[in-house]
Coordinates of C-alpha atoms in Angstrom, one line a residue:
M1 CA 150.9 145.9 32.8
L2 CA 147.6 145.2 34.5
R3 CA 148.8 145.5 38.1
N4 CA 150.4 148.6 39.7
S5 CA 154.2 148.7 39.7
E6 CA 156.5 150.5 42.0
L7 CA 156.6 153.4 39.6
S8 CA 153.1 153.7 38.1
Y9 CA 149.5 152.6 38.2
G10 CA 148.6 149.6 36.1
R11 CA 146.0 149.6 33.3
V12 CA 143.2 148.4 35.5
A13 CA 143.7 151.1 38.1
R14 CA 144.0 153.7 35.4
A15 CA 140.9 152.6 33.6
L16 CA 138.8 152.4 36.8
H17 CA 140.1 155.9 37.8
W18 CA 139.2 157.6 34.6
L19 CA 135.9 155.8 34.1
C20 CA 134.8 156.8 37.6
A21 CA 136.0 160.3 37.0
L22 CA 134.0 160.5 33.7
A23 CA 130.9 159.1 35.3
V24 CA 131.1 161.5 38.3
I25 CA 131.7 164.5 35.9
L26 CA 128.7 163.5 33.8
A27 CA 126.5 163.0 36.8
L28 CA 127.5 166.5 38.1
V29 CA 127.1 168.2 34.6
F30 CA 123.7 166.5 34.0
I31 CA 122.3 167.6 37.4
E32 CA 123.6 171.2 37.0
L33 CA 122.1 171.5 33.5
K34 CA 118.8 170.1 34.7
G35 CA 118.1 173.3 36.7
N36 CA 118.0 175.3 33.5
F37 CA 114.8 173.8 32.4
P38 CA 111.3 174.0 33.9
K39 CA 109.7 171.0 35.6
G40 CA 107.9 168.8 33.1
D41 CA 110.2 169.8 30.2
P42 CA 111.4 166.7 28.3
V43 CA 115.0 168.0 28.3
R44 CA 114.9 168.3 32.1
N45 CA 113.5 164.8 32.4
G46 CA 116.2 163.5 30.1
L47 CA 118.9 165.2 32.1
S48 CA 117.5 163.7 35.3
Y49 CA 117.4 160.2 33.8
S50 CA 121.0 160.7 32.6
H51 CA 122.1 161.9 36.0
I52 CA 120.7 158.7 37.6
Q53 CA 122.3 156.5 35.0
A54 CA 125.7 158.1 35.5
G55 CA 125.3 157.8 39.3
L56 CA 124.5 154.1 39.0
I57 CA 127.5 153.6 36.8
V58 CA 129.6 155.3 39.4
L59 CA 128.3 152.8 41.9
L60 CA 129.0 149.9 39.6
L61 CA 132.6 151.1 39.0
V62 CA 133.5 152.2 42.6
I63 CA 133.0 148.7 44.0
P64 CA 135.6 147.0 41.8
R65 CA 137.8 150.1 42.1
L66 CA 137.9 149.8 45.9
A67 CA 138.6 146.1 45.7
W68 CA 141.4 146.7 43.2
R69 CA 142.8 149.5 45.3
L70 CA 142.8 147.4 48.4
G71 CA 144.7 144.6 46.6
N72 CA 147.1 146.7 44.7
P73 CA 149.1 149.2 46.6
P74 CA 149.6 152.6 44.9
P75 CA 153.1 153.3 43.5
A76 CA 155.3 155.5 45.7
I77 CA 155.4 159.3 45.2
A78 CA 158.9 160.6 44.4
P79 CA 160.2 162.6 46.0
E80 CA 158.4 161.4 49.1
P81 CA 155.9 163.9 50.5
S82 CA 155.7 165.0 54.1
A83 CA 153.7 163.1 56.6
L84 CA 151.0 165.8 56.5
M85 CA 150.8 165.7 52.7
K86 CA 150.4 161.9 52.9
L87 CA 147.7 162.2 55.5
L88 CA 145.8 164.8 53.5
A89 CA 146.1 162.8 50.3
H90 CA 145.0 159.6 52.1
A91 CA 142.0 161.4 53.7
G92 CA 141.0 163.0 50.4
H93 CA 141.1 159.8 48.4
W94 CA 139.1 157.8 51.0
A95 CA 136.6 160.7 51.2
L96 CA 136.2 160.5 47.4
Y97 CA 135.7 156.7 47.6
G98 CA 133.1 157.1 50.4
L99 CA 131.2 159.8 48.5
M100 CA 131.2 157.8 45.2
L101 CA 129.7 154.9 47.2
A102 CA 127.3 156.9 49.4
L103 CA 125.8 159.2 46.8
P104 CA 124.4 156.6 44.4
I105 CA 123.0 154.7 47.4
L106 CA 121.4 157.8 48.8
G107 CA 120.0 158.6 45.3
I108 CA 118.4 155.2 45.0
A109 CA 117.0 155.5 48.5
F110 CA 115.4 158.9 48.1
I111 CA 113.9 158.0 44.7
Q112 CA 112.4 154.8 46.1
A113 CA 111.2 156.5 49.3
N114 CA 109.3 158.9 47.0
G115 CA 107.6 155.8 45.5
R116 CA 109.5 155.8 42.2
E117 CA 111.3 152.9 40.6
V118 CA 115.1 153.1 39.9
A119 CA 116.4 151.3 36.8
L120 CA 119.7 151.0 35.2
F121 CA 119.1 151.3 31.4
G122 CA 115.7 149.8 31.8
L123 CA 116.6 147.1 34.3
A124 CA 114.6 147.8 37.5
L125 CA 116.6 147.6 40.7
P126 CA 115.0 145.9 43.7
T127 CA 112.9 148.2 45.9
L128 CA 114.6 148.5 49.3
M129 CA 112.9 151.6 50.6
P130 CA 109.3 152.0 51.8
N131 CA 107.2 154.7 50.2
D132 CA 107.8 157.5 52.7
P133 CA 107.9 161.0 51.1
A134 CA 109.1 162.7 54.3
L135 CA 112.1 160.4 54.5
G136 CA 112.6 160.8 50.8
K137 CA 112.8 164.5 51.2
E138 CA 115.5 164.2 54.0
L139 CA 117.5 161.7 51.9
K140 CA 117.3 164.0 48.9
E141 CA 118.6 166.9 50.9
L142 CA 121.5 164.8 52.2
H143 CA 122.2 163.5 48.7
E144 CA 122.3 167.1 47.4
L145 CA 124.6 168.3 50.2
L146 CA 127.0 165.4 49.7
G147 CA 126.9 166.0 46.0
N148 CA 128.1 169.5 46.6
V149 CA 130.9 168.1 48.8
L150 CA 131.9 165.7 46.0
L151 CA 131.9 168.6 43.5
W152 CA 134.3 170.7 45.6
L153 CA 136.4 167.8 46.7
S154 CA 136.8 166.7 43.0
I155 CA 137.9 170.3 42.1
L156 CA 140.4 170.2 45.0
H157 CA 141.6 166.8 43.9
A158 CA 142.2 168.0 40.3
A159 CA 143.9 171.2 41.6
A160 CA 146.1 169.2 43.9
A161 CA 147.2 167.1 40.9
V162 CA 148.1 170.2 38.9
W163 CA 149.9 171.6 42.0
H164 CA 151.9 168.4 42.4
H165 CA 152.9 168.4 38.7
V166 CA 153.7 172.1 38.2
V167 CA 154.8 173.3 41.6
V168 CA 156.1 170.3 43.5
K169 CA 157.3 168.5 40.4
D170 CA 156.9 165.1 41.8
N171 CA 155.5 162.0 40.0
T172 CA 152.0 162.1 41.4
V173 CA 150.4 162.8 37.9
T174 CA 152.8 160.8 35.8
R175 CA 152.1 157.6 37.9
L176 CA 148.5 157.8 36.6
V177 CA 148.9 159.2 33.1
G178 CA 152.5 158.4 32.1
P179 CA 155.2 161.0 31.3
L180 CA 153.9 164.4 30.1
R181 CA 155.9 165.9 27.3

């Protein structure tokens, strides 16, 4: 089943969800680990490179994910949540989509504004930003701030999934992963 059904997400939605989740987690882990190494250290440089690659993969995945989401309504939650819960879930999901789109774009912009090339596994991306280190610094600060927002929103998203499964006992989680035994 490729498309979503009334009861569960289809294979495409599931694959895009978990691949995005993995890429976001890797990007966050790489950037957090990077701070443990001094500037110029090859491990630090490798972690920075890996962070950028994971971020670019997020960007490549979130675009088809958004398109798929818009064309494939999610399965209903049973029992139906309150209007407030629906609103919070909707806002949280669209905030995650927005951050997964904005963060890689900001990352590309601040790197290019600092006069450096951005490449996906060796394939150089077009340069869209002028060399402007002051702008690069501001974009980097915004990227880091929104990265922290993404981290906490992702934690809240995972905690909400556990809460739905353990406390509320609705089908929020099973729609995405299948029945849990």
